[in-house]
mmCIF file of C-alpha atoms in Angstrom:
data_model
loop_
_atom_site.group_PDB
_atom_site.id
_atom_site.type_symbol
_atom_site.label_atom_id
_atom_site.label_comp_id
_atom_site.label_asym_id
_atom_site.label_seq_id
_atom_site.Cartn_x
_atom_site.Cartn_y
_atom_site.Cartn_z
ATOM 1 C CA MET A 1 2.869 -21.014 12.843
ATOM 2 C CA SER A 2 6.626 -21.648 14.596
ATOM 3 C CA CYS A 3 8.948 -19.961 16.929
ATOM 4 C CA ASN A 4 11.910 -17.655 15.837
ATOM 5 C CA MET A 5 15.284 -17.456 17.640
ATOM 6 C CA ALA A 6 13.817 -14.462 19.966
ATOM 7 C CA GLY A 7 11.098 -16.941 21.181
ATOM 8 C CA GLU A 8 8.471 -15.048 19.365
ATOM 9 C CA GLU A 9 5.760 -16.939 17.338
ATOM 10 C CA ASP A 10 6.278 -16.635 13.329
ATOM 11 C CA PHE A 11 2.876 -15.777 11.727
ATOM 12 C CA PHE A 12 2.948 -16.883 8.120
ATOM 13 C CA LEU A 13 0.022 -15.903 6.148
ATOM 14 C CA GLU A 14 -1.913 -18.284 4.254
ATOM 15 C CA GLU A 15 -3.305 -17.272 0.811
ATOM 16 C CA LYS A 16 -6.678 -18.267 1.908
ATOM 17 C CA ARG A 17 -6.436 -15.839 4.865
ATOM 18 C CA PHE A 18 -4.861 -13.205 2.776
ATOM 19 C CA LYS A 19 -7.865 -13.002 0.657
ATOM 20 C CA GLN A 20 -10.141 -13.062 3.464
ATOM 21 C CA TYR A 21 -8.529 -9.897 5.192
ATOM 22 C CA CYS A 22 -8.466 -8.091 1.645
ATOM 23 C CA GLU A 23 -12.091 -8.651 1.503
ATOM 24 C CA GLU A 24 -12.595 -7.071 4.853
ATOM 25 C CA PHE A 25 -10.342 -4.351 3.713
ATOM 26 C CA ILE A 26 -11.983 -3.506 0.348
ATOM 27 C CA LYS A 27 -15.333 -3.575 2.069
ATOM 28 C CA HIS A 28 -14.259 -0.871 4.495
ATOM 29 C CA SER A 29 -12.511 1.124 1.600
ATOM 30 C CA GLN A 30 -16.125 1.152 -0.221
ATOM 31 C CA GLN A 31 -17.710 2.398 2.795
ATOM 32 C CA ILE A 32 -15.326 5.347 3.294
ATOM 33 C CA GLY A 33 -14.670 5.733 -0.627
ATOM 34 C CA ASP A 34 -10.965 5.141 -0.245
ATOM 35 C CA GLY A 35 -10.538 3.813 -3.671
ATOM 36 C CA TRP A 36 -9.190 0.201 -3.237
ATOM 37 C CA GLU A 37 -10.322 -2.440 -5.471
ATOM 38 C CA TRP A 38 -9.577 -6.047 -6.278
ATOM 39 C CA ARG A 39 -8.313 -6.886 -9.739
ATOM 40 C CA THR A 40 -7.822 -10.346 -11.322
ATOM 41 C CA SER A 41 -5.337 -11.353 -13.792
ATOM 42 C CA LYS A 42 -7.183 -12.625 -16.895
ATOM 43 C CA ASP A 43 -4.526 -14.823 -17.990
ATOM 44 C CA LEU A 44 -3.212 -16.372 -14.345
ATOM 45 C CA GLY A 45 -6.544 -16.154 -12.461
ATOM 46 C CA ASP A 46 -4.572 -14.556 -9.498
ATOM 47 C CA GLY A 47 -5.702 -11.322 -7.911
ATOM 48 C CA TYR A 48 -4.394 -8.207 -5.913
ATOM 49 C CA LEU A 49 -5.337 -5.168 -4.131
ATOM 50 C CA SER A 50 -5.038 -1.965 -6.212
ATOM 51 C CA LYS A 51 -5.318 1.682 -5.572
ATOM 52 C CA THR A 52 -4.617 4.788 -7.724
ATOM 53 C CA HIS A 53 -3.297 7.959 -5.992
ATOM 54 C CA PHE A 54 -2.658 11.467 -7.072
ATOM 55 C CA GLN A 55 -0.044 13.429 -5.263
ATOM 56 C CA VAL A 56 0.660 17.159 -5.883
ATOM 57 C CA ARG A 57 4.181 18.071 -5.371
ATOM 58 C CA ASN A 58 5.655 21.610 -5.213
ATOM 59 C CA ARG A 59 2.683 23.317 -6.495
ATOM 60 C CA ASN A 60 1.628 26.980 -5.909
ATOM 61 C CA ILE A 61 -1.899 26.288 -4.169
ATOM 62 C CA PRO A 62 -4.473 28.661 -4.816
ATOM 63 C CA PRO A 63 -5.587 30.915 -1.690
ATOM 64 C CA ASP A 64 -9.110 29.120 -1.488
ATOM 65 C CA LEU A 65 -7.306 25.714 -1.155
ATOM 66 C CA LYS A 66 -4.250 26.660 0.816
ATOM 67 C CA GLU A 67 -5.764 25.935 4.304
ATOM 68 C CA ASN A 68 -6.890 22.445 3.414
ATOM 69 C CA SER A 69 -4.540 20.406 1.194
ATOM 70 C CA ASP A 70 -7.097 17.567 1.131
ATOM 71 C CA ASN A 71 -9.330 19.746 -1.000
ATOM 72 C CA ILE A 72 -6.502 19.553 -3.663
ATOM 73 C CA GLU A 73 -6.711 15.668 -3.779
ATOM 74 C CA GLN A 74 -10.491 15.798 -3.709
ATOM 75 C CA THR A 75 -10.427 18.091 -6.683
ATOM 76 C CA LEU A 76 -8.191 15.784 -8.501
ATOM 77 C CA PHE A 77 -10.027 12.340 -7.488
ATOM 78 C CA THR A 78 -13.420 14.073 -8.836
ATOM 79 C CA HIS A 79 -11.841 15.148 -12.091
ATOM 80 C CA VAL A 80 -10.407 11.884 -12.483
ATOM 81 C CA GLU A 81 -13.494 9.949 -11.926
ATOM 82 C CA GLU A 82 -15.116 11.856 -14.678
ATOM 83 C CA SER A 83 -12.373 10.814 -17.175
ATOM 84 C CA SER A 84 -10.013 8.146 -16.874
ATOM 85 C CA ASP A 85 -7.579 10.003 -19.196
ATOM 86 C CA ASP A 86 -4.724 11.179 -16.995
ATOM 87 C CA SER A 87 -4.312 14.252 -19.457
ATOM 88 C CA GLN A 88 -7.654 15.462 -18.357
ATOM 89 C CA VAL A 89 -6.129 16.172 -14.905
ATOM 90 C CA ALA A 90 -3.723 18.569 -16.215
ATOM 91 C CA GLY A 91 -6.378 21.077 -16.210
ATOM 92 C CA VAL A 92 -6.439 20.941 -12.536
ATOM 93 C CA CYS A 93 -2.583 21.304 -11.897
ATOM 94 C CA ALA A 94 0.407 21.556 -13.870
ATOM 95 C CA THR A 95 1.665 18.305 -15.490
ATOM 96 C CA GLU A 96 5.098 18.435 -13.832
ATOM 97 C CA GLU A 97 3.742 18.894 -10.524
ATOM 98 C CA VAL A 98 1.235 16.177 -10.201
ATOM 99 C CA ILE A 99 2.460 12.434 -9.695
ATOM 100 C CA HIS A 100 0.140 9.479 -10.435
ATOM 101 C CA TYR A 101 0.848 6.602 -8.187
ATOM 102 C CA GLU A 102 -0.436 3.031 -8.461
ATOM 103 C CA TYR A 103 -0.283 0.703 -5.514
ATOM 104 C CA HIS A 104 -0.695 -3.014 -5.658
ATOM 105 C CA VAL A 105 -0.786 -5.639 -2.934
ATOM 106 C CA LEU A 106 0.002 -9.121 -3.922
ATOM 107 C CA TYR A 107 0.432 -12.455 -1.946
ATOM 108 C CA SER A 108 3.912 -13.997 -2.011
ATOM 109 C CA SER A 109 3.732 -17.749 -1.981
ATOM 110 C CA SER A 110 7.432 -18.014 -1.243
ATOM 111 C CA TYR A 111 7.601 -15.532 1.652
ATOM 112 C CA GLN A 112 3.849 -16.257 2.540
ATOM 113 C CA VAL A 113 3.149 -12.565 3.263
ATOM 114 C CA PRO A 114 1.857 -9.653 1.311
ATOM 115 C CA VAL A 115 4.189 -7.557 -0.867
ATOM 116 C CA LEU A 116 3.619 -3.859 -1.875
ATOM 117 C CA TYR A 117 4.269 -2.962 -5.697
ATOM 118 C CA PHE A 118 4.072 0.364 -6.814
ATOM 119 C CA ARG A 119 4.723 2.565 -9.806
ATOM 120 C CA ALA A 120 4.692 6.503 -10.189
ATOM 121 C CA TYR A 121 4.834 8.654 -13.208
ATOM 122 C CA PHE A 122 4.037 12.211 -14.046
ATOM 123 C CA LEU A 123 0.923 13.017 -16.027
ATOM 124 C CA ASP A 124 2.974 13.508 -19.384
ATOM 125 C CA GLY A 125 3.660 9.654 -18.947
ATOM 126 C CA ARG A 126 7.423 10.225 -17.862
ATOM 127 C CA PRO A 127 7.959 7.731 -15.070
ATOM 128 C CA LEU A 128 10.106 8.532 -11.829
ATOM 129 C CA THR A 129 13.303 6.897 -11.493
ATOM 130 C CA LEU A 130 14.522 4.798 -8.747
ATOM 131 C CA ASP A 131 16.683 7.682 -7.806
ATOM 132 C CA GLU A 132 13.508 10.282 -7.901
ATOM 133 C CA ILE A 133 11.419 7.537 -5.625
ATOM 134 C CA TRP A 134 14.319 7.614 -2.943
ATOM 135 C CA LYS A 135 14.198 11.313 -2.880
ATOM 136 C CA SER A 136 10.442 11.306 -2.296
ATOM 137 C CA VAL A 137 10.884 8.989 0.738
ATOM 138 C CA HIS A 138 10.350 11.023 3.916
ATOM 139 C CA ALA A 139 13.608 11.403 5.861
ATOM 140 C CA CYS A 140 12.304 9.879 8.886
ATOM 141 C CA TYR A 141 11.949 6.580 6.843
ATOM 142 C CA LYS A 142 14.988 6.784 4.648
ATOM 143 C CA ALA A 143 17.719 6.328 7.283
ATOM 144 C CA ARG A 144 16.032 2.891 8.394
ATOM 145 C CA LEU A 145 15.695 1.693 4.603
ATOM 146 C CA LEU A 146 19.466 2.158 4.159
ATOM 147 C CA GLU A 147 20.290 0.406 7.474
ATOM 148 C CA GLY A 148 18.193 -2.842 6.822
ATOM 149 C CA PRO A 149 17.065 -4.852 3.894
ATOM 150 C CA TRP A 150 13.629 -5.845 5.125
ATOM 151 C CA ASP A 151 11.907 -2.914 3.286
ATOM 152 C CA THR A 152 14.633 -1.882 0.758
ATOM 153 C CA ILE A 153 12.921 -0.389 -2.468
ATOM 154 C CA THR A 154 14.039 -2.015 -5.578
ATOM 155 C CA GLN A 155 12.613 -2.341 -9.028
ATOM 156 C CA GLN A 156 11.289 -5.637 -10.224
ATOM 157 C CA GLU A 157 8.913 -7.098 -12.835
ATOM 158 C CA HIS A 158 5.346 -7.334 -11.636
ATOM 159 C CA PRO A 159 4.675 -11.192 -11.296
ATOM 160 C CA LEU A 160 1.182 -10.776 -12.962
ATOM 161 C CA LEU A 161 1.395 -7.936 -15.223
ATOM 162 C CA GLY A 162 4.892 -8.568 -16.302
ATOM 163 C CA GLN A 163 5.539 -4.680 -16.176
ATOM 164 C CA PRO A 164 8.323 -2.692 -14.167
ATOM 165 C CA PHE A 165 7.197 -1.872 -10.694
ATOM 166 C CA PHE A 166 9.026 -0.692 -7.527
ATOM 167 C CA VAL A 167 8.680 -2.999 -4.537
ATOM 168 C CA LEU A 168 9.362 -3.078 -0.942
ATOM 169 C CA HIS A 169 11.282 -6.278 -0.434
ATOM 170 C CA PRO A 170 9.261 -8.717 1.925
ATOM 171 C CA CYS A 171 12.221 -10.830 3.210
ATOM 172 C CA ARG A 172 11.820 -9.413 6.804
ATOM 173 C CA THR A 173 8.084 -8.763 6.787
ATOM 174 C CA ASN A 174 7.235 -11.916 8.878
ATOM 175 C CA GLU A 175 9.976 -10.806 11.455
ATOM 176 C CA PHE A 176 8.322 -7.616 12.286
ATOM 177 C CA MET A 177 4.736 -8.693 11.677
ATOM 178 C CA SER A 178 5.347 -11.637 14.193
ATOM 179 C CA SER A 179 6.328 -9.175 16.870
ATOM 180 C CA VAL A 180 3.523 -7.014 16.449
ATOM 181 C CA LEU A 181 1.011 -9.885 16.264
ATOM 182 C CA THR A 182 2.329 -11.530 19.140
ATOM 183 C CA SER A 183 1.877 -8.335 21.255
ATOM 184 C CA SER A 184 -1.865 -8.103 19.899
ATOM 185 C CA ARG A 185 -2.568 -11.537 21.014
ATOM 186 C CA LYS A 186 -1.245 -10.998 24.417
ATOM 187 C CA GLN A 187 -3.669 -7.774 24.677
ATOM 188 C CA ASN A 188 -6.526 -9.964 23.121
ATOM 189 C CA ARG A 189 -6.853 -7.445 20.261
ATOM 190 C CA HIS A 190 -8.451 -8.534 17.116
ATOM 191 C CA ILE A 191 -6.747 -7.021 13.948
ATOM 192 C CA ASN A 192 -6.729 -7.376 10.234
ATOM 193 C CA TYR A 193 -3.340 -8.225 9.060
ATOM 194 C CA ILE A 194 -3.459 -6.117 6.081
ATOM 195 C CA VAL A 195 -4.344 -3.063 7.825
ATOM 196 C CA LEU A 196 -1.715 -3.466 10.285
ATOM 197 C CA TRP A 197 1.012 -4.382 7.691
ATOM 198 C CA LEU A 198 0.088 -1.540 5.314
ATOM 199 C CA SER A 199 -0.256 1.072 7.959
ATOM 200 C CA THR A 200 3.525 0.143 8.756
ATOM 201 C CA VAL A 201 5.103 -0.011 5.213
ATOM 202 C CA GLY A 202 2.793 2.331 3.250
ATOM 203 C CA PRO A 203 3.771 5.337 4.836
ATOM 204 C CA VAL A 204 7.451 4.774 3.591
ATOM 205 C CA VAL A 205 6.210 5.410 -0.013
ATOM 206 C CA GLY A 206 3.586 8.029 0.466
ATOM 207 C CA LEU A 207 0.555 5.647 0.835
ATOM 208 C CA ASN A 208 -1.294 6.431 4.354
ATOM 209 C CA LEU A 209 -4.499 4.782 5.482
ATOM 210 C CA PRO A 210 -7.446 6.824 7.019
ATOM 211 C CA LEU A 211 -7.444 6.187 10.843
ATOM 212 C CA SER A 212 -10.902 4.548 10.565
ATOM 213 C CA TYR A 213 -9.177 1.398 9.431
ATOM 214 C CA ALA A 214 -7.901 0.744 12.949
ATOM 215 C CA ASN A 215 -11.439 -0.003 13.892
ATOM 216 C CA LEU A 216 -11.721 -2.799 11.229
ATOM 217 C CA ALA A 217 -11.539 -6.132 13.093
ATOM 218 C CA PRO A 218 -12.807 -9.761 12.186
ATOM 219 C CA LYS A 219 -15.553 -11.066 14.490
ATOM 220 C CA GLN A 220 -14.011 -12.738 17.557
ATOM 221 C CA ASN A 221 -15.844 -16.059 16.825
ATOM 222 C CA THR A 222 -14.346 -16.560 13.340
ATOM 223 C CA ASN A 223 -10.754 -16.837 14.521
ATOM 224 C CA ALA A 224 -9.863 -14.608 11.530
ATOM 225 C CA ASP A 225 -6.950 -13.067 13.262
ATOM 226 C CA SER A 226 -5.417 -16.483 13.520
ATOM 227 C CA VAL A 227 -2.766 -16.397 10.685
#
């Protein structure tokens, strides 16, 4: 931990601490059925957080589901749980109107921060292009993305899978996280780094955390909030 030019502390995240936060995160996810899991690379032995999410876009919603859009995703998840074949979901929604998102959270040894990788494709297998990804970004985030490089969306090779993924660049993650964590320490608040970080960057690419994650905090006597 060091101090930056603004006088705030720099909170670099150690890999060991990253995994501890991930364990807490997954435990809560399992309790609420949010779908996050820990996956390990067979060849390298490294692991990462993973979640699959189906998003319905521009769909004519049936009257019985129109009042509660959450029912649509629940219908999709129920159907997917019964079969791992994406083509099966086509029976619930039209192929061109359902997008399969896959989110991965990895640890970056270079930046000492978590990094969000993701990819998206239609159920017919056609991947979304970078231009389509940009168009899917909500307007309230797009201006900020274009102004600063800290969370610019680019396409890179997944460091563990060797496949093309989109990624939110982590070069300024420590900068904005240090500011928030410094404030939390002054208020004596105990928080989970992954929850705080993911709730900040996730919405940019359509990934939202349930509010119950905000109550997830390590025990005070473990010093788990010290990055």
